[in-house]
Tab-separated table of C-alpha atoms in Angstrom:
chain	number	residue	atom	x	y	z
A	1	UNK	CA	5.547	-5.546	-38.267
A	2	UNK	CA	8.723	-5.367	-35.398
A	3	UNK	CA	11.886	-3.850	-36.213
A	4	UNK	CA	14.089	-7.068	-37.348
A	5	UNK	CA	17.417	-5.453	-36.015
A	6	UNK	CA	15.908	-5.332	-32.665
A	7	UNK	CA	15.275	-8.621	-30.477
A	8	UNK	CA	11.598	-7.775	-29.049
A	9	UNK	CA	9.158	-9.079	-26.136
A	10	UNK	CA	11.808	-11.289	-24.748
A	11	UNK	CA	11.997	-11.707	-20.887
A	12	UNK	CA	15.106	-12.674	-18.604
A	13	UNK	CA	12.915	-14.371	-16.184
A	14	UNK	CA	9.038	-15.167	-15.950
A	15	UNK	CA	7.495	-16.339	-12.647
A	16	UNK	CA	4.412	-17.776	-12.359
A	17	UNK	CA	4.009	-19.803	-9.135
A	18	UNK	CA	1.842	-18.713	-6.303
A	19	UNK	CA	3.116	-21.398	-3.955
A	20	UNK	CA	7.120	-21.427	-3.995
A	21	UNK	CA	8.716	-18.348	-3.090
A	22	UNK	CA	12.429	-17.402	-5.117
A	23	UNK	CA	15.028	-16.283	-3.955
A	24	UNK	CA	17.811	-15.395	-6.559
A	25	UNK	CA	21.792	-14.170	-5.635
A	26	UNK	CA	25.202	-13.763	-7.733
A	27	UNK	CA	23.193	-13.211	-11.135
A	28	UNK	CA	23.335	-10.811	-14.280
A	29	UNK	CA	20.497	-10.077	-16.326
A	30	UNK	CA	21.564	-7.814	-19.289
A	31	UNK	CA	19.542	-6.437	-22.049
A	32	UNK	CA	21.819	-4.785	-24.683
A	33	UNK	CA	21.042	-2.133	-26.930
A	34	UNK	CA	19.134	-4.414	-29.220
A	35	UNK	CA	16.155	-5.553	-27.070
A	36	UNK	CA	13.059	-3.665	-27.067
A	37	UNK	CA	9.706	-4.149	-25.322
A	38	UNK	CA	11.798	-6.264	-23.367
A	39	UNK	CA	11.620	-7.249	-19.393
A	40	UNK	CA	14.422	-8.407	-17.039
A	41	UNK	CA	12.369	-10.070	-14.539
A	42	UNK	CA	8.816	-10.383	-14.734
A	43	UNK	CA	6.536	-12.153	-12.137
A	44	UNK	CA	2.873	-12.327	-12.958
A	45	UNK	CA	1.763	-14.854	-9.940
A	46	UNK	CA	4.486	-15.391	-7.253
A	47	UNK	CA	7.367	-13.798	-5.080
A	48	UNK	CA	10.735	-13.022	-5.718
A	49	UNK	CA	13.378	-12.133	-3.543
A	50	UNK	CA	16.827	-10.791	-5.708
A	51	UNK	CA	19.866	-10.280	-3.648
A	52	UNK	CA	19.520	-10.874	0.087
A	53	UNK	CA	21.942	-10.288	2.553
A	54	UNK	CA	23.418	-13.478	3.104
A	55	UNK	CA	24.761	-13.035	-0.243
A	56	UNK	CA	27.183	-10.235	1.052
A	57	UNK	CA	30.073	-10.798	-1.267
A	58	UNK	CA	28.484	-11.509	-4.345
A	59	UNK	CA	27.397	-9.198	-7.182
A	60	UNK	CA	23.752	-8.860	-8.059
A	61	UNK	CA	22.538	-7.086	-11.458
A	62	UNK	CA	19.852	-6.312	-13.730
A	63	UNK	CA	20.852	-4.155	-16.865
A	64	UNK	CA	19.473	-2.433	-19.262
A	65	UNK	CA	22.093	-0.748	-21.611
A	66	UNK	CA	20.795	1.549	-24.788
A	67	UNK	CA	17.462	-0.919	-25.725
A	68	UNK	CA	14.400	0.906	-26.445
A	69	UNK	CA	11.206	1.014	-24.232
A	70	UNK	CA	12.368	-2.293	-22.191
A	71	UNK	CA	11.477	-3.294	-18.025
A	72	UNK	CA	14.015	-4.105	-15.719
A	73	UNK	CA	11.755	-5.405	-12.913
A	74	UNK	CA	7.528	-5.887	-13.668
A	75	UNK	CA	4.911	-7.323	-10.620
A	76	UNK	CA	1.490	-7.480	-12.054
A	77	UNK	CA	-1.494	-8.338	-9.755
A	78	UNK	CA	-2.530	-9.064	-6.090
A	79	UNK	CA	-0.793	-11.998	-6.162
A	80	UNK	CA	2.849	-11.077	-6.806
A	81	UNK	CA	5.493	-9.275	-5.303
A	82	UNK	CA	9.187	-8.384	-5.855
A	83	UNK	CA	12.206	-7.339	-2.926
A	84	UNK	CA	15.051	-6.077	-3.538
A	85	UNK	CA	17.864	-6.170	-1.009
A	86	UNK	CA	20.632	-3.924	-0.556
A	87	UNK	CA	23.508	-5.366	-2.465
A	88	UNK	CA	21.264	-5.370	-5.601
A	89	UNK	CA	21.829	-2.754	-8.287
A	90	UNK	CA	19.060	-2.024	-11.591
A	91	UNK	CA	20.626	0.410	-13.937
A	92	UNK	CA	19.120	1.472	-17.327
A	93	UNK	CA	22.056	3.362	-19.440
A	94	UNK	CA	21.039	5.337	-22.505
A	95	UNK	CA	18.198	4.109	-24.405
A	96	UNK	CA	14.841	5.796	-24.849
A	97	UNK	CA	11.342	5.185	-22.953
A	98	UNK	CA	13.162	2.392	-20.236
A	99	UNK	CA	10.661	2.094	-17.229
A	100	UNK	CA	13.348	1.010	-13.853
A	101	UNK	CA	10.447	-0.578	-11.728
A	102	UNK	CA	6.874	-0.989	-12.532
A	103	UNK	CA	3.603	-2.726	-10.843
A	104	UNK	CA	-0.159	-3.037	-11.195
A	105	UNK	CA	-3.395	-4.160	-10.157
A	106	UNK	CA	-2.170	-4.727	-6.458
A	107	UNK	CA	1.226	-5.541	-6.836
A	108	UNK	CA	3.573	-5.142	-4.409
A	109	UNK	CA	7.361	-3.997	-4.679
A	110	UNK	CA	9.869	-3.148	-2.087
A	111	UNK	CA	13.325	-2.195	-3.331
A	112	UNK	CA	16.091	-1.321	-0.639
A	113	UNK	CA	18.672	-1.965	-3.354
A	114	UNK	CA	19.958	1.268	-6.262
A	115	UNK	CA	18.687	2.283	-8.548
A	116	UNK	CA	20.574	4.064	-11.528
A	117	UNK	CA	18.581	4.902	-14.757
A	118	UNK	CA	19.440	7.695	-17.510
A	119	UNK	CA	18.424	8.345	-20.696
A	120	UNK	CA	15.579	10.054	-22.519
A	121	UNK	CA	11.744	9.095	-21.801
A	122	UNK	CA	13.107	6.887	-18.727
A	123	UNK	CA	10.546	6.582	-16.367
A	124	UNK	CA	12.488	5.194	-12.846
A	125	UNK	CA	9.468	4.275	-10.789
A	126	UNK	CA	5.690	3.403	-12.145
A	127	UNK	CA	2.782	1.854	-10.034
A	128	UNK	CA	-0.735	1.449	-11.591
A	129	UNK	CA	-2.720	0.495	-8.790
A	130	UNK	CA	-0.326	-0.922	-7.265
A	131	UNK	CA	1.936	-0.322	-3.951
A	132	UNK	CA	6.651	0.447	-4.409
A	133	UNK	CA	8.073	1.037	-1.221
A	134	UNK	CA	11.774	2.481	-1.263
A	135	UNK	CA	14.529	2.276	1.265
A	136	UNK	CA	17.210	2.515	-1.857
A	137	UNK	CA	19.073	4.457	-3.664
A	138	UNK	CA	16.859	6.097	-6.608
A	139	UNK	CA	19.720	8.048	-9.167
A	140	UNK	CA	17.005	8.694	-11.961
A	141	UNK	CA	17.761	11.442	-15.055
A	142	UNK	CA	16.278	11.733	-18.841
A	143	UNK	CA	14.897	14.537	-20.916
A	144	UNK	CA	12.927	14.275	-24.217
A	145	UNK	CA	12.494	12.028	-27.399
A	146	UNK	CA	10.105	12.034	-30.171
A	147	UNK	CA	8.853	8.406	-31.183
A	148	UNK	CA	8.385	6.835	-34.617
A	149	UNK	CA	4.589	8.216	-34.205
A	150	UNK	CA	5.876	11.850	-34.269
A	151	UNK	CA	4.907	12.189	-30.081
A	152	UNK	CA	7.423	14.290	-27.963
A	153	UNK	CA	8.170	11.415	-24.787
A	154	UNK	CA	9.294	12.719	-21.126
A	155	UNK	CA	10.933	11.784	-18.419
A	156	UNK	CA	9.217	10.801	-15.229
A	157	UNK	CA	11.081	10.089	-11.762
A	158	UNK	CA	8.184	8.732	-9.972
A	159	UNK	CA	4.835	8.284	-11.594
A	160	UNK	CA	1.515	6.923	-9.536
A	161	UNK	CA	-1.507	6.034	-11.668
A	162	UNK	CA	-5.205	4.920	-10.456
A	163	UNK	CA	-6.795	5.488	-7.282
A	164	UNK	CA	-5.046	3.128	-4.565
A	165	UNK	CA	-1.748	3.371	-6.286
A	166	UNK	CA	1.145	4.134	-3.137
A	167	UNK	CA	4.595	5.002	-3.935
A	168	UNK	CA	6.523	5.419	-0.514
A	169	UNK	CA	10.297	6.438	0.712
A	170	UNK	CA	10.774	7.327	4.053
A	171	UNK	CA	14.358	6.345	4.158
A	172	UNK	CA	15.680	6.168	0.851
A	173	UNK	CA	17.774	8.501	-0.970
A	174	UNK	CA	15.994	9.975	-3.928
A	175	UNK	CA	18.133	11.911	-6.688
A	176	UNK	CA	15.655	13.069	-9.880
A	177	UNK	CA	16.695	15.051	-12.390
A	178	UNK	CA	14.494	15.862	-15.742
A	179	UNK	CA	14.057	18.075	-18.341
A	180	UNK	CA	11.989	19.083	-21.271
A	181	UNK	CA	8.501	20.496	-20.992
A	182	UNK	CA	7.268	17.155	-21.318
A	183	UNK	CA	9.230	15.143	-18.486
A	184	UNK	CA	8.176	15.483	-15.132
A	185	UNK	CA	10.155	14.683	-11.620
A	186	UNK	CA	6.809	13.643	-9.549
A	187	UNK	CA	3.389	12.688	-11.145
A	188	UNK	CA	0.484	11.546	-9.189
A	189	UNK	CA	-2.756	10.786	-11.099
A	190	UNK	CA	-5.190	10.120	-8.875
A	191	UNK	CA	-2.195	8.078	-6.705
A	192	UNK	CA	-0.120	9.028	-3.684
A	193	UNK	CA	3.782	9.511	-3.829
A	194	UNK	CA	5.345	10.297	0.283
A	195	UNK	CA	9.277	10.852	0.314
A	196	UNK	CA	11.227	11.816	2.904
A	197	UNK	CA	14.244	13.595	1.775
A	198	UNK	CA	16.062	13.687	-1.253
A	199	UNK	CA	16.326	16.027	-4.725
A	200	UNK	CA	14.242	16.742	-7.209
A	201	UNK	CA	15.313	18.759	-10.375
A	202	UNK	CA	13.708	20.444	-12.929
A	203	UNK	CA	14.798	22.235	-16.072
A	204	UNK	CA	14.010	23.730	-19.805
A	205	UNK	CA	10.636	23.604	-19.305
A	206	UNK	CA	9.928	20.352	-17.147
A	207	UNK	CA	7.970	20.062	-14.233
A	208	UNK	CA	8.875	19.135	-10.327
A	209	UNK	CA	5.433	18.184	-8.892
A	210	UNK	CA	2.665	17.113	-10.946
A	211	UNK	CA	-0.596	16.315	-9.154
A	212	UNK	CA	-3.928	15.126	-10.824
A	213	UNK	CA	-7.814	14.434	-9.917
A	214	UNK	CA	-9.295	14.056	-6.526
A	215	UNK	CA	-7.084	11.408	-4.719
A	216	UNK	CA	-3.667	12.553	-6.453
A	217	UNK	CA	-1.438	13.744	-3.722
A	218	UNK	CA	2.332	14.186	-3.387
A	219	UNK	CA	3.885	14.539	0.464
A	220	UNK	CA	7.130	16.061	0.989
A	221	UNK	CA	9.378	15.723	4.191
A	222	UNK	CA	12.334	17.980	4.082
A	223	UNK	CA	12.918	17.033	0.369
A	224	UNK	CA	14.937	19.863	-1.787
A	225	UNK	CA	13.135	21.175	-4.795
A	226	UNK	CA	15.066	22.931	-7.514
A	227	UNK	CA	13.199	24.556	-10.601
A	228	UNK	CA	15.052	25.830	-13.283
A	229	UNK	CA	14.400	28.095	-15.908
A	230	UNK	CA	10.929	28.111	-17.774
A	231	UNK	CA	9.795	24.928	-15.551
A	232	UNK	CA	7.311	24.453	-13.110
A	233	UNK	CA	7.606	23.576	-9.053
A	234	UNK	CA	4.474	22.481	-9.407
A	235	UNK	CA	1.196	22.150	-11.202
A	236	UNK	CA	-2.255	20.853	-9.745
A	237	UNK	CA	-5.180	19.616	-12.709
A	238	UNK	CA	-8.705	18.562	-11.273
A	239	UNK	CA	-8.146	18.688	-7.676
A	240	UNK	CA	-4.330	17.306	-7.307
A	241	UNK	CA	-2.923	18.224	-4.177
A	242	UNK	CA	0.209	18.601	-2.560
A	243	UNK	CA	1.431	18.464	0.970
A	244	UNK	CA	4.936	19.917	1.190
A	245	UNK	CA	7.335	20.205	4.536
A	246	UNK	CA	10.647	21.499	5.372
């Protein structure tokens, strides 16, 4: 039933140890415009350390160029977690529906590396339950595509799902730029996304801030919002909240 010109479900890297720790330098992981449902680095049960600094010197990538709804970096569950130091750089080019970073169910992720991701449907960020922490560079931009279902598919910067889910950047430089009335820069439901900083643009008909149920809630330190026209700066839905500074 999978699309034979495309190379599906295939993964760079699985880890599944919760005893050894890995730490990875001076590596490429590229999926090309034929992969779909496809993950760079995946770690269902361990911890994975990509680029540290004693690797100064040395180039450290994970690529996504022009696939179709691929992962460059998944942590699923309590037991696994995923840094990224400061001389690694994640980049999804083109493409349509590419999630950047992604965890679940208690995950943990820290990325003080960049972040570059473009193309329609491109979500940069996504935690389900789970807890990113950013001290990177996030470069994040997309608008619209409709799927082989018919369904119109935004853009999302940073997306927190599910009570408990924790997106945080304090120090990071944040750069989000979306369009389309279905894409959206910031969505909490029923998570909590705190930045410090940064820009977050919005245009033909896309939303800024997007905050939804009881526990949803977006901080903002000193971070620049730009609306353009027909969007929205923001929009609360069953008790979303927002608490916005500077």
């Amino acid at each position: 039933g999978g699309d034979v010109s495309k190379v599906e479900n295939a993964t760079g890297l699985v880890v599944d140890s919760s005893t050894t720790p890995l730490r990875m330098n001076n590596y490429n992981i590229f999926l090309g415009s034929a992969a779909q449902n496809s993950t760079g680095i995946l770690v269902q049960n361990g911890n994975v350390t990509l680029g540290y600094s004693a690797a100064a010197g040395t180039t450290q990538t994970i690529t996504s160029n022009g696939g179709i709804e691929n992962n460059l970096l998944i942590a699923l569950g309590t037991g696994s977690s995923i840094t990224t130091e400061a001389n690694t750089t994640l980049t999804l080019s083109g493409g349509l529906g590419q999630v950047g970073i992604f965890s679940n169910g208690g995950a943990v992720i820290t990325n003080n590396g960049t972040l570059n991701a473009s193309g329609d449907g491109t979500i940069g960020i996504m935690t389900d339950g789970g807890t990113i922490t950013n001290t990177g560079d996030l470069n994040i931009n997309g608008g619209v595509y409709t799927d082989s279902a018919n369904n119109k598919i935004g853009a999302v910067g940073v997306a927190a799902l599910n009570n408990g889910a924790s997106f945080v950047s304090n120090s990071g430089n944040i750069q989000i730029n979306v369009s389309g009335q279905e894409s959206t820069g910031l969505f909490a439901d029923s998570g909590t996304i705190t930045i410090t900083g940064g820009n977050i643009q919005a245009s033909d008909s896309g939303f800024n801030l997007y905050s939804r149920g009881s526990t949803g809630v977006i901080n903002l330190n000193g971070t620049t919002l730009t609306t353009g026209q027909k969007s929205l700066l923001f929009y609360s839905e069953n008790g979303g909240t927002f608490n916005l500074n500077g």
